[in-house]
Amino acid sequence: MEVKIEESWKALLQEEFDKPYFAELIAFVKTEYAHNRIFPPGKLIFNAFNRCPVDNTKVVILGQDPYHGPGQAHGLCFSVPEGIEQPPSLQNIFKEIHDDLGKPIPTSGNLERWADQGVLLLNATLTVRAHQAGSHQNKGWETFTDAVIRKLADQKEHLVFLLWGAYAQRKGAFIDTNRHLVLKCVHPSPLSANRGGWFGNHQFSRTNHYLREHGLKEIEW
């Protein structure tokens, strides 16, 4: 199957695009866009890949579902476009970065600047119906994004995987911790973060320390 995605990802993932499950997934997604309000806009489904080519990828952050409110989702996990109010999880991410690295809390929730530095902001499921969280789960996206993680982990070294919450930790359970840094903590959503374990996790400074140790440029969080 021909998929419009950045060339290095196309080369890495063509085997997945040619599998029967992916054809079934795309048929489902096309039908959903034709008959329902679906997020993100179709041209942004693969935004995380298009902004962060394979060779540039240094850090992987795993989300679950795209945001399902109007104007929020733009193909990057936890990120919202310019001018959209920051969701609570993202507010907690910025608070921890402030506490960890002393950086001011940004007014914009747009994380494209992270993606452009090599942070793959990958949701497990890449589409969702408006106001229906989880509505596109178990349709094939998870199989695809599992393959993305596996191929990255197998073909690259010294990546940092940030696995926030039980779902992300299960999804990344197979990653070889001898080749990559895997940092786990609770999810930044208020329900989890306020119970403890999110604030003070120092995941952002630990990521930069690891990158620096391996001769890679740090992320300007």
mmCIF file of N, CA and C in Angstrom, residues 92 96 164-166 169 184-203:
data_model
loop_
_atom_site.group_PDB
_atom_site.id
_atom_site.type_symbol
_atom_site.label_atom_id
_atom_site.label_comp_id
_atom_site.label_asym_id
_atom_site.label_seq_id
_atom_site.Cartn_x
_atom_site.Cartn_y
_atom_site.Cartn_z
ATOM 1 N N ASN A 92 0.813 19.657 33.502
ATOM 2 C CA ASN A 92 1.660 18.965 34.475
ATOM 3 C C ASN A 92 3.034 18.635 33.901
ATOM 4 N N GLU A 96 6.558 20.058 35.566
ATOM 5 C CA GLU A 96 7.695 19.215 35.923
ATOM 6 C C GLU A 96 8.968 19.691 35.225
ATOM 7 N N TRP A 164 5.009 6.732 30.266
ATOM 8 C CA TRP A 164 4.251 7.353 31.347
ATOM 9 C C TRP A 164 2.923 6.625 31.524
ATOM 10 N N GLY A 165 2.768 5.966 32.655
ATOM 11 C CA GLY A 165 1.535 5.242 32.943
ATOM 12 C C GLY A 165 1.617 3.790 32.522
ATOM 13 N N ALA A 166 0.697 2.991 33.060
ATOM 14 C CA ALA A 166 0.731 1.541 32.868
ATOM 15 C C ALA A 166 0.583 1.148 31.404
ATOM 16 N N GLN A 169 3.821 1.649 29.563
ATOM 17 C CA GLN A 169 4.837 0.722 30.066
ATOM 18 C C GLN A 169 4.613 -0.693 29.533
ATOM 19 N N LYS A 184 10.419 5.202 33.271
ATOM 20 C CA LYS A 184 9.010 4.932 33.560
ATOM 21 C C LYS A 184 8.556 5.769 34.746
ATOM 22 N N CYS A 185 7.329 6.243 34.671
ATOM 23 C CA CYS A 185 6.703 6.859 35.838
ATOM 24 C C CYS A 185 5.198 6.897 35.596
ATOM 25 N N VAL A 186 4.474 7.442 36.549
ATOM 26 C CA VAL A 186 3.023 7.537 36.394
ATOM 27 C C VAL A 186 2.681 8.501 35.267
ATOM 28 N N HIS A 187 1.451 8.432 34.822
ATOM 29 C CA HIS A 187 0.962 9.323 33.761
ATOM 30 C C HIS A 187 0.818 10.747 34.312
ATOM 31 N N PRO A 188 1.061 11.766 33.473
ATOM 32 C CA PRO A 188 0.948 13.142 33.968
ATOM 33 C C PRO A 188 -0.472 13.673 34.130
ATOM 34 N N SER A 189 -1.482 12.874 33.831
ATOM 35 C CA SER A 189 -2.855 13.340 34.033
ATOM 36 C C SER A 189 -3.073 13.634 35.519
ATOM 37 N N PRO A 190 -3.927 14.607 35.848
ATOM 38 C CA PRO A 190 -4.121 14.960 37.261
ATOM 39 C C PRO A 190 -4.502 13.777 38.139
ATOM 40 N N LEU A 191 -5.314 12.873 37.614
ATOM 41 C CA LEU A 191 -5.752 11.714 38.400
ATOM 42 C C LEU A 191 -4.563 10.906 38.896
ATOM 43 N N SER A 192 -3.565 10.725 38.037
ATOM 44 C CA SER A 192 -2.375 9.955 38.409
ATOM 45 C C SER A 192 -1.328 10.834 39.085
ATOM 46 N N ALA A 193 -1.060 11.980 38.494
ATOM 47 C CA ALA A 193 0.047 12.819 38.956
ATOM 48 C C ALA A 193 -0.155 13.282 40.397
ATOM 49 N N ASN A 194 -1.399 13.585 40.748
ATOM 50 C CA ASN A 194 -1.663 14.119 42.085
ATOM 51 C C ASN A 194 -1.562 13.055 43.173
ATOM 52 N N ARG A 195 -1.511 11.781 42.770
ATOM 53 C CA ARG A 195 -1.305 10.713 43.760
ATOM 54 C C ARG A 195 0.168 10.570 44.111
ATOM 55 N N GLY A 196 1.012 11.190 43.319
ATOM 56 C CA GLY A 196 2.453 11.122 43.564
ATOM 57 C C GLY A 196 3.158 10.294 42.509
ATOM 58 N N GLY A 197 4.410 10.673 42.232
ATOM 59 C CA GLY A 197 5.209 9.916 41.290
ATOM 60 C C GLY A 197 5.489 10.649 39.992
ATOM 61 N N TRP A 198 4.677 11.677 39.696
ATOM 62 C CA TRP A 198 4.963 12.459 38.491
ATOM 63 C C TRP A 198 5.912 13.605 38.812
ATOM 64 N N PHE A 199 5.529 14.432 39.759
ATOM 65 C CA PHE A 199 6.361 15.585 40.084
ATOM 66 C C PHE A 199 7.610 15.120 40.838
ATOM 67 N N GLY A 200 8.746 15.616 40.368
ATOM 68 C CA GLY A 200 10.019 15.202 40.955
ATOM 69 C C GLY A 200 10.615 13.982 40.297
ATOM 70 N N ASN A 201 10.059 13.571 39.131
ATOM 71 C CA ASN A 201 10.604 12.381 38.472
ATOM 72 C C ASN A 201 11.904 12.654 37.708
ATOM 73 N N HIS A 202 12.164 13.911 37.392
ATOM 74 C CA HIS A 202 13.412 14.335 36.724
ATOM 75 C C HIS A 202 13.648 13.620 35.396
ATOM 76 N N GLN A 203 12.575 13.254 34.713
ATOM 77 C CA GLN A 203 12.749 12.511 33.464
ATOM 78 C C GLN A 203 13.387 13.359 32.367
#
